[in-house]
PDB file of C-alpha atoms in Angstrom:
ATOM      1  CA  UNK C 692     125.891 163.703  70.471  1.00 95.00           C
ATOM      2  CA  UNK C 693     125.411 165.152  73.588  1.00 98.00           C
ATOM      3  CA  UNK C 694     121.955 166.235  74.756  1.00 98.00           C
ATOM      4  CA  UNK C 695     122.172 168.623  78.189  1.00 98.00           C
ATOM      5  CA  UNK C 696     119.380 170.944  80.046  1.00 98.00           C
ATOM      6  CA  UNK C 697     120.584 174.069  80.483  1.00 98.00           C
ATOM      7  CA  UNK C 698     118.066 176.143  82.581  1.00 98.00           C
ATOM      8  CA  UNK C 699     114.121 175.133  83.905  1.00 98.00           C
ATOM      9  CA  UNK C 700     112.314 177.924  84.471  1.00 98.00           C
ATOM     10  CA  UNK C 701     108.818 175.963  84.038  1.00 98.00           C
ATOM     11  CA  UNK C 702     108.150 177.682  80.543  1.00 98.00           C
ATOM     12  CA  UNK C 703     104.736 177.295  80.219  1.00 98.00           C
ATOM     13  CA  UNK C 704     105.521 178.072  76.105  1.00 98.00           C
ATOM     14  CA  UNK C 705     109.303 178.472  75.889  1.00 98.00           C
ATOM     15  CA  UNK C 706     110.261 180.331  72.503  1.00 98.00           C
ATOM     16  CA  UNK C 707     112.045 182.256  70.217  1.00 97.00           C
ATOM     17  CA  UNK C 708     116.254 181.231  71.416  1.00 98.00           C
ATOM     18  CA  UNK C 709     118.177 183.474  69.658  1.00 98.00           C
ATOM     19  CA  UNK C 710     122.191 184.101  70.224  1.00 98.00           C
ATOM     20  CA  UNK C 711     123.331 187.120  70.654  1.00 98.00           C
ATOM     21  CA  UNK C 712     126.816 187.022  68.803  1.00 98.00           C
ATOM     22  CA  UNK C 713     128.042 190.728  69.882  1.00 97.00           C
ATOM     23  CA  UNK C 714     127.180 188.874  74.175  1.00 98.00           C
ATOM     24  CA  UNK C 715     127.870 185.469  73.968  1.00 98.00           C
ATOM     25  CA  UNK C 716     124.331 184.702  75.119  1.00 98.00           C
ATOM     26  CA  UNK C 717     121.373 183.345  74.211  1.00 98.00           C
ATOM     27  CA  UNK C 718     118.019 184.626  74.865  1.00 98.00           C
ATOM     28  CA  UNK C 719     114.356 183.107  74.757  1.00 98.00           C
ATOM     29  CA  UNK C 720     111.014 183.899  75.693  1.00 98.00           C
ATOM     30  CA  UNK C 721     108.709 182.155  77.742  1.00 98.00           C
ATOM     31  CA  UNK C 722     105.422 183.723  75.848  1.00 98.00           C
ATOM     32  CA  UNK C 723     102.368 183.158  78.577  1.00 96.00           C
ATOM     33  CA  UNK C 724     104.200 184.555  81.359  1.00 98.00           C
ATOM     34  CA  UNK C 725     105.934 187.453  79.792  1.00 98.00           C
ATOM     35  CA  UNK C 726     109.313 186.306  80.163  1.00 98.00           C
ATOM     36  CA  UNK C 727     112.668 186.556  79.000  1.00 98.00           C
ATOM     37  CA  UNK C 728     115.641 185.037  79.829  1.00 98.00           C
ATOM     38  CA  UNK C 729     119.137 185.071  78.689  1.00 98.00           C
ATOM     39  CA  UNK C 730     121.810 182.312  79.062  1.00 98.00           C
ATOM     40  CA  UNK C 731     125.726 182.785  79.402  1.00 98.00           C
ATOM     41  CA  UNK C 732     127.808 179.563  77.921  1.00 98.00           C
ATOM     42  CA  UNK C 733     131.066 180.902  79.605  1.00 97.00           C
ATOM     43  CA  UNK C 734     130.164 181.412  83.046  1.00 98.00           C
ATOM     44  CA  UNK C 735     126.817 178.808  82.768  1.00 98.00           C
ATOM     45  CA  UNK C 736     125.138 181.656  84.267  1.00 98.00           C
ATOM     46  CA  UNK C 737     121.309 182.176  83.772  1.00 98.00           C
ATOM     47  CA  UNK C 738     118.724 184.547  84.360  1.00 98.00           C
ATOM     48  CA  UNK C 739     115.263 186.445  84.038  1.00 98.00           C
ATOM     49  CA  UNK C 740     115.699 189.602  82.723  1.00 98.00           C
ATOM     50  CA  UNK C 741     112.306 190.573  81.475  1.00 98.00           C
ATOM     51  CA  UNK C 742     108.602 190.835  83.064  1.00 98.00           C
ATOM     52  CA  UNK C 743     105.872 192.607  81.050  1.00 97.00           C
ATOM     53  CA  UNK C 744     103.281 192.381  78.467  1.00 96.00           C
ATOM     54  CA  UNK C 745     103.544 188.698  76.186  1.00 97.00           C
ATOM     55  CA  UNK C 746     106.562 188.694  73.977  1.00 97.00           C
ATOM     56  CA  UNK C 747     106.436 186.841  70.649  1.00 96.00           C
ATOM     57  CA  UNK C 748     110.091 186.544  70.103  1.00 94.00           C
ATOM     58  CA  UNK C 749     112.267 188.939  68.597  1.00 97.00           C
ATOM     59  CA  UNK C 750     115.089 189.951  66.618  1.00 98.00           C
ATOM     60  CA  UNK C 751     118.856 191.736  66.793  1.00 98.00           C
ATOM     61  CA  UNK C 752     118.827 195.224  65.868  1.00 97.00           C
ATOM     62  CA  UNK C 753     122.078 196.028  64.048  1.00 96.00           C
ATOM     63  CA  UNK C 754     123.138 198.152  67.055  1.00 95.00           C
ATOM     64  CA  UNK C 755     123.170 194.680  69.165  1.00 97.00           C
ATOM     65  CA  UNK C 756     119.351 196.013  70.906  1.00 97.00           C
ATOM     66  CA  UNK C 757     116.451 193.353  70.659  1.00 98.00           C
ATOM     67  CA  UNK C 758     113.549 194.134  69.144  1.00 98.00           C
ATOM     68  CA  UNK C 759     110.433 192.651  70.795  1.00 98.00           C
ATOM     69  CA  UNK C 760     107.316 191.888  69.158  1.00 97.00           C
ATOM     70  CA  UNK C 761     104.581 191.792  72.241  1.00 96.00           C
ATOM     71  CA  UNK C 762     101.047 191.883  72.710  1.00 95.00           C
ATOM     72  CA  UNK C 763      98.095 193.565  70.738  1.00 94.00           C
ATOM     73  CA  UNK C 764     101.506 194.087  67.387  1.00 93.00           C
ATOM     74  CA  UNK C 765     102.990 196.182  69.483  1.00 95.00           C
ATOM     75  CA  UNK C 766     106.975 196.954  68.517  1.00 95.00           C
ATOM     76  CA  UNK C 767     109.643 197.911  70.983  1.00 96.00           C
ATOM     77  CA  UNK C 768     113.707 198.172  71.574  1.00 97.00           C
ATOM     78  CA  UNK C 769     114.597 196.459  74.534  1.00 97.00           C
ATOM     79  CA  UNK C 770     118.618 196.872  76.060  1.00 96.00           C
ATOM     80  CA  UNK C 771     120.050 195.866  79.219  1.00 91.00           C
ATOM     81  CA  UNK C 772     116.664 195.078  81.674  1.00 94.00           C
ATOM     82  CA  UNK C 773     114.655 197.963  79.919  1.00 95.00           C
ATOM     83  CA  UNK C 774     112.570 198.604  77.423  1.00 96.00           C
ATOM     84  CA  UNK C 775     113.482 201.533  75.296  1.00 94.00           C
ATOM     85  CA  UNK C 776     111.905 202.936  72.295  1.00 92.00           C
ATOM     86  CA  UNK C 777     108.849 202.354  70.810  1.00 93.00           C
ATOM     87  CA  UNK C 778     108.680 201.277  67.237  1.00 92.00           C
ATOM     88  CA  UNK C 779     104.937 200.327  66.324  1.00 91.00           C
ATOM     89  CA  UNK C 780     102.354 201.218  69.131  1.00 92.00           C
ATOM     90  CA  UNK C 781      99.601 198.087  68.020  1.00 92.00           C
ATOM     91  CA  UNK C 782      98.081 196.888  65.212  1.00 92.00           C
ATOM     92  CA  UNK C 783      94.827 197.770  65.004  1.00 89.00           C
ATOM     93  CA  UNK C 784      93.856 193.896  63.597  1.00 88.00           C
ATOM     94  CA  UNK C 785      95.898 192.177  66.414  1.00 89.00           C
ATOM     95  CA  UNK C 786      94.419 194.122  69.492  1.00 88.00           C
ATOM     96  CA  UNK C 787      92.486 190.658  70.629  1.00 90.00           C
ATOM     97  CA  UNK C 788      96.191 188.554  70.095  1.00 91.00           C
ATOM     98  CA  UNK C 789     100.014 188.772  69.722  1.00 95.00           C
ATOM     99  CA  UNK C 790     103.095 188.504  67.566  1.00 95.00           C
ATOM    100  CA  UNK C 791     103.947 185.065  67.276  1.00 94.00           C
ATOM    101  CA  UNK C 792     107.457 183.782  65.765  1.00 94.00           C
ATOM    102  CA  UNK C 793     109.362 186.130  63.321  1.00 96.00           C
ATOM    103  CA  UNK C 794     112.686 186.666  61.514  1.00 98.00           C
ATOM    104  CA  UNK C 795     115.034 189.222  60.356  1.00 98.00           C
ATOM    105  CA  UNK C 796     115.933 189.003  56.299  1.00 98.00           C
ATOM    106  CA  UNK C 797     119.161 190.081  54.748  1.00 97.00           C
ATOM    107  CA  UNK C 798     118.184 194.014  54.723  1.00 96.00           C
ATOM    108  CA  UNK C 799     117.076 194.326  58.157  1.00 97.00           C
ATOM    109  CA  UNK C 800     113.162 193.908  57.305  1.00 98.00           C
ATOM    110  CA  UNK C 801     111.027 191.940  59.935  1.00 98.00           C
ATOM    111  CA  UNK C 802     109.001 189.165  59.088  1.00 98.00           C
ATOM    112  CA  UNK C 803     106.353 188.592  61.653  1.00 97.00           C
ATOM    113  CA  UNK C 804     103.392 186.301  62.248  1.00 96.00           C
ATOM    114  CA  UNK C 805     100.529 187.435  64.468  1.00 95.00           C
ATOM    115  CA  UNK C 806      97.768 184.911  66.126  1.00 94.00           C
ATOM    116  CA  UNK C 807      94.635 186.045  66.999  1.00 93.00           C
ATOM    117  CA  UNK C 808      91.248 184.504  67.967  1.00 91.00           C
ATOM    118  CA  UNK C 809      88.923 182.568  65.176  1.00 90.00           C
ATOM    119  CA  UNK C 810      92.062 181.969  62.665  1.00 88.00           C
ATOM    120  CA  UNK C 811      91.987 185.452  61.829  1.00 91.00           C
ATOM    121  CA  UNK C 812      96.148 186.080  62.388  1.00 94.00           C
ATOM    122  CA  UNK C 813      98.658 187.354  59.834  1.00 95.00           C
ATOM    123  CA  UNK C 814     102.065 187.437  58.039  1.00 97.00           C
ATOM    124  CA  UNK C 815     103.807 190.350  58.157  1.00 96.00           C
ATOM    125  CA  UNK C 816     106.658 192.169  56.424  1.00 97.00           C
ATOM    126  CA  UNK C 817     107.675 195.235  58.775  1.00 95.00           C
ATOM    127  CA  UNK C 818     110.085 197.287  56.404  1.00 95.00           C
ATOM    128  CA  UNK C 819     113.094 199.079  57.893  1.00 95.00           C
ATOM    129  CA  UNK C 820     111.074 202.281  58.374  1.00 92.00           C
ATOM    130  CA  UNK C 821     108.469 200.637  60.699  1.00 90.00           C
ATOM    131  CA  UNK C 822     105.802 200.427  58.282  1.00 91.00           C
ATOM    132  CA  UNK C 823     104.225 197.338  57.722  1.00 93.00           C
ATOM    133  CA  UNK C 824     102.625 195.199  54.810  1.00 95.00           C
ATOM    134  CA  UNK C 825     100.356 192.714  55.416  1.00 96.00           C
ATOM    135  CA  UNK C 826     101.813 189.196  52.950  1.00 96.00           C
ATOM    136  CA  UNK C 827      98.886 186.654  54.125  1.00 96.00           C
ATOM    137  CA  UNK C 828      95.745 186.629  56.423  1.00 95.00           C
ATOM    138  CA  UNK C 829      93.601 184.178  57.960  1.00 94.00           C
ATOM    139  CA  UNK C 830      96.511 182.251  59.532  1.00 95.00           C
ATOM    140  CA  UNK C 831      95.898 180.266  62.077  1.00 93.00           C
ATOM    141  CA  UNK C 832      99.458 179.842  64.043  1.00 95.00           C
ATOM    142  CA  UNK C 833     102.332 181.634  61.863  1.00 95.00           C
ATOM    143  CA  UNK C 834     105.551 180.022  62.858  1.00 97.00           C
ATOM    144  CA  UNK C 835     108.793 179.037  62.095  1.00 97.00           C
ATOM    145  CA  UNK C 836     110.848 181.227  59.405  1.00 98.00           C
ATOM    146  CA  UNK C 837     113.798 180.683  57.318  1.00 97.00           C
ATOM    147  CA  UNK C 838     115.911 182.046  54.187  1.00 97.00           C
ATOM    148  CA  UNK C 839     117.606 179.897  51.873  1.00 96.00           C
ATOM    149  CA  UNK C 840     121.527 180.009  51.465  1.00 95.00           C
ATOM    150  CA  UNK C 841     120.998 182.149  48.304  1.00 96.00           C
ATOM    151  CA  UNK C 842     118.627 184.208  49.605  1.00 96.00           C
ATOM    152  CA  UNK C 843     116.615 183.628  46.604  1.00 97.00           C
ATOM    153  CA  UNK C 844     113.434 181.467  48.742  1.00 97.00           C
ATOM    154  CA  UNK C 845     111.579 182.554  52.197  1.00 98.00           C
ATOM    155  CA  UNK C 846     109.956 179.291  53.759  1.00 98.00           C
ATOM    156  CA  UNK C 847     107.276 179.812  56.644  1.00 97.00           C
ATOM    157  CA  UNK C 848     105.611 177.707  58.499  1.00 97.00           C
ATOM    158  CA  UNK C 849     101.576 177.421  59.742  1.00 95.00           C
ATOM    159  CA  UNK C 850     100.886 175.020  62.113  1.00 96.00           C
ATOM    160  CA  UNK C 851      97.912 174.248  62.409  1.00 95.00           C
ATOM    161  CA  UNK C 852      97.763 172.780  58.273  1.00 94.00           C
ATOM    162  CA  UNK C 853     100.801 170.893  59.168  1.00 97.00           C
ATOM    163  CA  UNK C 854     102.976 172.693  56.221  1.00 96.00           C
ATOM    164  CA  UNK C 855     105.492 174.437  55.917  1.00 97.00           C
ATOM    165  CA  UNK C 856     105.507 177.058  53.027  1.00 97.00           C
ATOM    166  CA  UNK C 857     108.090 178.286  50.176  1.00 97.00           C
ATOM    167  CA  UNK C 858     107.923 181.634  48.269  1.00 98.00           C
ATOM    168  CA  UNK C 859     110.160 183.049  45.841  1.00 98.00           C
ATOM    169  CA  UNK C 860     112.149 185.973  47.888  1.00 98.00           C
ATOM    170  CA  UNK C 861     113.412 188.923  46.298  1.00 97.00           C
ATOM    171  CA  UNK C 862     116.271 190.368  48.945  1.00 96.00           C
ATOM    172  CA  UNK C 863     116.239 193.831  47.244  1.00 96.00           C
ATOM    173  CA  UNK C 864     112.604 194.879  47.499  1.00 96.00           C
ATOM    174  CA  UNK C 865     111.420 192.193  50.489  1.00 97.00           C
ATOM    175  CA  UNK C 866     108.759 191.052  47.980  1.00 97.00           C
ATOM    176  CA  UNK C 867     107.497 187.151  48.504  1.00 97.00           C
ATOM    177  CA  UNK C 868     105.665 185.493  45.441  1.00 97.00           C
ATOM    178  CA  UNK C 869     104.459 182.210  44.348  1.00 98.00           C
ATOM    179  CA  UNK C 870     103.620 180.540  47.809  1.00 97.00           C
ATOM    180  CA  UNK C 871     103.730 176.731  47.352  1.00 97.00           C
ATOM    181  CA  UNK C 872     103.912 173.877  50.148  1.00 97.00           C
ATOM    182  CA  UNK C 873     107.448 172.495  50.694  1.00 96.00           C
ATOM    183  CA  UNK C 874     107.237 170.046  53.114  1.00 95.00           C
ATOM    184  CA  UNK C 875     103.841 168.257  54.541  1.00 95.00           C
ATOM    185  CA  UNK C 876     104.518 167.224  57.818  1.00 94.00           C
ATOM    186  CA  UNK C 877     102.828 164.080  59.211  1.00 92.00           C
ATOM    187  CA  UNK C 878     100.633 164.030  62.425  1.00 93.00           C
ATOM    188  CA  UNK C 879     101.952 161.480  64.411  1.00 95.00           C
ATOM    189  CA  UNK C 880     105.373 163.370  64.238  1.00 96.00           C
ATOM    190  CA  UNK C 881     103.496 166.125  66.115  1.00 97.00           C
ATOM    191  CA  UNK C 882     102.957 170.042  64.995  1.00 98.00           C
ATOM    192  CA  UNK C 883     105.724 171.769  63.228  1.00 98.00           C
ATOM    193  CA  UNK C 884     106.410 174.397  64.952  1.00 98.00           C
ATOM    194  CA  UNK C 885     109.925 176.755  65.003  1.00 98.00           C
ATOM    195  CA  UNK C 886     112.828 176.588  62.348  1.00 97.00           C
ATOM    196  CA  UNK C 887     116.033 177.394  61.455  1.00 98.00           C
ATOM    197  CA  UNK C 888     118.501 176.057  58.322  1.00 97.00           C
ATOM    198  CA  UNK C 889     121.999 175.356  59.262  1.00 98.00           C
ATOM    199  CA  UNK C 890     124.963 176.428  56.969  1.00 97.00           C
ATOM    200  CA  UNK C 891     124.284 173.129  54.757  1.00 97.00           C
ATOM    201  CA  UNK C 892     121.408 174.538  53.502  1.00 97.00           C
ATOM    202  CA  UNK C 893     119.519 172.046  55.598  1.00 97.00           C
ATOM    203  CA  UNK C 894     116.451 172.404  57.459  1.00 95.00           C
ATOM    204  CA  UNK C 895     115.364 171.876  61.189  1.00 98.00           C
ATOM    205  CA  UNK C 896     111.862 171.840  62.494  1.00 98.00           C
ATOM    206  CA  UNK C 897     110.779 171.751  66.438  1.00 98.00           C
ATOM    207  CA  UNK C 898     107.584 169.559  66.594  1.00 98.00           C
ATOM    208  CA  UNK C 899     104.992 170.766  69.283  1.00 98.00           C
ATOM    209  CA  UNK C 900     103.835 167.677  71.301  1.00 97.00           C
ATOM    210  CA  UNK C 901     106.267 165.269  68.556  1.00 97.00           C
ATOM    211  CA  UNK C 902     109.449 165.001  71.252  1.00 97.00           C
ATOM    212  CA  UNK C 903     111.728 166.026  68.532  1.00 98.00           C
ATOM    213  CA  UNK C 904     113.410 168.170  66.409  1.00 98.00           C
ATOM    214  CA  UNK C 905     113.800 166.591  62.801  1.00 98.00           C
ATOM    215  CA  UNK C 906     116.409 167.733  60.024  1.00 98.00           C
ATOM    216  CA  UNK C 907     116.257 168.061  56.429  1.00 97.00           C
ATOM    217  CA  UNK C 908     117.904 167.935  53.273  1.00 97.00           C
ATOM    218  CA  UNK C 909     117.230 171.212  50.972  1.00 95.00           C
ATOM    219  CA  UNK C 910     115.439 168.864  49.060  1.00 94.00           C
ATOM    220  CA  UNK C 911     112.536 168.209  51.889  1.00 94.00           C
ATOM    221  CA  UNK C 912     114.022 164.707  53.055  1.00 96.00           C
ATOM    222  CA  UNK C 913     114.178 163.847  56.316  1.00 97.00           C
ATOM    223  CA  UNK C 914     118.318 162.864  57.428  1.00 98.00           C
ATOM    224  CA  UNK C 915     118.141 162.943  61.188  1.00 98.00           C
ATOM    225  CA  UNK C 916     116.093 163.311  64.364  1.00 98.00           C
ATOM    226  CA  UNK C 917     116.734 164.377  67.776  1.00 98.00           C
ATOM    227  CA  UNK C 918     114.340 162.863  70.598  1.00 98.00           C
ATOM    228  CA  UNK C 919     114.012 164.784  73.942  1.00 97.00           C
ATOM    229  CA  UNK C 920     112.136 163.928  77.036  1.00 96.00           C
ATOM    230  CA  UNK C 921     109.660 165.904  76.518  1.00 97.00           C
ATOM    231  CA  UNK C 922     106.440 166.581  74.466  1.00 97.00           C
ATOM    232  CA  UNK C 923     106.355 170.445  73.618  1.00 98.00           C
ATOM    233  CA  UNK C 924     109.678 171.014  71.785  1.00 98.00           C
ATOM    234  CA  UNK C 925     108.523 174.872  70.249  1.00 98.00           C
ATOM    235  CA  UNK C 926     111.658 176.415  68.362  1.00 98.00           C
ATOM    236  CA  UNK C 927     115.411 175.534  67.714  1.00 98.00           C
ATOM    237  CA  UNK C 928     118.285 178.059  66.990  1.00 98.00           C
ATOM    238  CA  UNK C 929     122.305 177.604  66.737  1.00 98.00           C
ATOM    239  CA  UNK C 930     124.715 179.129  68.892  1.00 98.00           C
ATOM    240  CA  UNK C 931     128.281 179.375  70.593  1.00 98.00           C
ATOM    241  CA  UNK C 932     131.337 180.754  69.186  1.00 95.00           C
ATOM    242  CA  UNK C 933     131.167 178.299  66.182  1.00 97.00           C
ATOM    243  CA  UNK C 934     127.254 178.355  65.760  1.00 98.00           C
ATOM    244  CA  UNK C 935     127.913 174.173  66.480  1.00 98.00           C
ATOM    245  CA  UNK C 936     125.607 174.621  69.435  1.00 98.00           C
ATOM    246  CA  UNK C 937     121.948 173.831  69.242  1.00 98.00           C
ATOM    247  CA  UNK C 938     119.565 175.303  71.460  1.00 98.00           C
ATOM    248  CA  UNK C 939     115.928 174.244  71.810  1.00 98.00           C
ATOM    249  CA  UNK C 940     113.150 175.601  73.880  1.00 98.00           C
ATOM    250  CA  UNK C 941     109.901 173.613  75.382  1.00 98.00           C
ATOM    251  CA  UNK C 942     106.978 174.386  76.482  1.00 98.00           C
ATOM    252  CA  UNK C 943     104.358 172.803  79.466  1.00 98.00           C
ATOM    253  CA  UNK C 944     105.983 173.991  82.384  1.00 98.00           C
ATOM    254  CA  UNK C 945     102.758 173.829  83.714  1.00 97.00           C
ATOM    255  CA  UNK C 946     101.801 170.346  83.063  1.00 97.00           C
ATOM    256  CA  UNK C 947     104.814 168.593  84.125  1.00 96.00           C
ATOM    257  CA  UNK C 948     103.316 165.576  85.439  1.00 94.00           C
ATOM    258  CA  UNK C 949     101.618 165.457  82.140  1.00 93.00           C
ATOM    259  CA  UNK C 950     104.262 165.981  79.762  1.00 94.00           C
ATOM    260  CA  UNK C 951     107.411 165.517  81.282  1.00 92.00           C
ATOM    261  CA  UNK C 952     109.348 166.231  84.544  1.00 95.00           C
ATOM    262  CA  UNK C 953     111.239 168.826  82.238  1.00 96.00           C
ATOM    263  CA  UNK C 954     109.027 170.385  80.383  1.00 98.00           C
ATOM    264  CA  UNK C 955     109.337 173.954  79.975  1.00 98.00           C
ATOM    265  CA  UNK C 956     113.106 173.748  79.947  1.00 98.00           C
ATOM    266  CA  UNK C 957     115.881 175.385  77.646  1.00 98.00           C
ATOM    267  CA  UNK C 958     118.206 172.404  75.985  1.00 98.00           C
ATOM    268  CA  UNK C 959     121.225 172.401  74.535  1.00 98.00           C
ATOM    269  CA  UNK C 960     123.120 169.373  71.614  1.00 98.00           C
ATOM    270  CA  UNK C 961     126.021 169.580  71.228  1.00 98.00           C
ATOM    271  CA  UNK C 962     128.871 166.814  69.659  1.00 98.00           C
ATOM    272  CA  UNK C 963     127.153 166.587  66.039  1.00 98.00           C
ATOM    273  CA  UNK C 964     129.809 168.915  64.507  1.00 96.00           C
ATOM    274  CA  UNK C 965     126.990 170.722  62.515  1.00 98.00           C
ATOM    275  CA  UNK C 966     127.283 174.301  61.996  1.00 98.00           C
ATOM    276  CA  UNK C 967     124.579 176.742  62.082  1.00 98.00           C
ATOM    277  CA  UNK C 968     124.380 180.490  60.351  1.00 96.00           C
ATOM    278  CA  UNK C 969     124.255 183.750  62.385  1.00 96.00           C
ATOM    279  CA  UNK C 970     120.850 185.287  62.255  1.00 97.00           C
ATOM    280  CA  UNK C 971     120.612 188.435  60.217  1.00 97.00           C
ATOM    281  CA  UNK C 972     120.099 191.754  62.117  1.00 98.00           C
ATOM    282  CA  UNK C 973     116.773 194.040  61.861  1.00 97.00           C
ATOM    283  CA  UNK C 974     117.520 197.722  61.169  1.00 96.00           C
ATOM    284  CA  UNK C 975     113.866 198.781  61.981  1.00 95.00           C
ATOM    285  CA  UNK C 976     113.591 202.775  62.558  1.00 88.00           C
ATOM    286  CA  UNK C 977     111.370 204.730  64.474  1.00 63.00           C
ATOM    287  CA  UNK C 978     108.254 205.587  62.307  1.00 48.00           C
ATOM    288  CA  UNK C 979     105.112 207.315  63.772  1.00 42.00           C
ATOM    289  CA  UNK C 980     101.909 205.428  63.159  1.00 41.00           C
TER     290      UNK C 980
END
């Protein structure tokens, strides 16, 4: 195993890597600062590419377009440096916060956590013609999102009651039912934060102010962990031709001396000869609100 930093740009909440199979790239946010950035493997070329309001994360549109989820729920397609249409102008219970963490399912729906001030934040289905359906309130910090190999369970993750969540999925209609806790994280390994399942079925959670990244079995077990040197570890994604990369983002750019030289950095692993799954793609339309 090989652990390498890739690019510092002082993230003071690095987020949301996600590769871009149709570029080569990867992409990540760093929220605070309304940043994005992408990174080129081939060339080991890196660079801003974004400045504006807070960005969330975001998804791949099917046409290879990101779709960022920014400040106040507001929804726009972003190609090339600019940002392009406008999908969802706010959300009228999100105007005091932002999208936080989200994920495209198997028909190009949106799943999409908000936080906003007092615990008051939401999960969110947006379907494919921009509308969007409210699935829980009163979340504190909506995170990390996955699908099962079979499509058949959505797991979701709040961090702040140190769970991450399980529903039954249906892939036809979008519809999540039966929410029950899947795996209760404990404290001292820090706050689970961003996810992603590899092609085992396994899953992977980033710990916020744990150092690590741990992996489990389908069945909830832990089976490995991956220490950086760093505190804020935020969100994990796989990459590269094969999907064997693994990306990470940090966070605490801003308190280096407090939580590491590199904090705020964008990591890569590589050498475990794990494979990953490609993300699906949104197909979100324009839809007047």
């Amino acid at each position: 195993m090989k652990i390498e930093l890739i690019a510092d740009y002082a993230c003071v909440c690095g987020e949301g890597p996600l590769w871009h199979p149709d570029e080569q790239r990867l992409y990540w946010t760093d929220i605070e600062t309304g940043r994005i950035f992408w990174y080129d493997p081939r060339t080991n070329k890196h660079e801003q590419c974004y400045q504006g309001p807070r960005v969330g994360g975001f998804t791949l549109q099917a046409d290879g377009k990101l779709l960022l989820l920014r400040d106040h729920g507001n929804i726009v397609t972003f190609q090339q440096g600019k940002v392009l249409d406008t999908i969802v102008e706010s959300l009228p219970e999100a105007q005091t916060g932002r999208f936080n963490d989200e994920i495209a399912d198997p028909h190009g729906r949106v799943f999409a956590g908000t936080i906003v001030p007092g615990g008051k934040g939401r999960l969110y289905r947006i379907n494919t013609d921009g509308s969007v359906h409210t699935i829980l309130e009163n979340q504190g910090c909506p995170n990390g999102m996955a699908f099962s190999k079979d499509q058949k369970t959505f797991y979701y993750t709040n961090t702040p009651d140190f769970t991450i969540w399980q529903f039954d999925y249906n892939a036809a209609t979008g519809e999540t039912t039966s929410r029950r806790p899947f795996i209760l994280t404990d404290k001292k390994d820090g706050y689970p934060d961003g996810m992603t399942i590899d092609a085992q079925d396994h899953f992977w959670s980033a710990r916020w102010d744990g150092s690590c990244v741990i992996r489990y079995s389908p069945q909830g077990q832990e089976v490995m962990r991956i220490e950086l040197p760093v505190k804020q570890v935020s969100s994990i994604t796989f990459g590269g031709a094969d999907y064997t990369d693994i990306y990470l983002t940090t966070a605490g750019g801003n308190q280096k001396d407090k939580l590491g030289q590199f904090s705020g950095a964008l990591y890569r692993v590589t050498g475990l000869g794990i494979a990953g799954r490609p993300e699906f793609r949104s197909r979100i339309s324009l839809s007047p609100r």
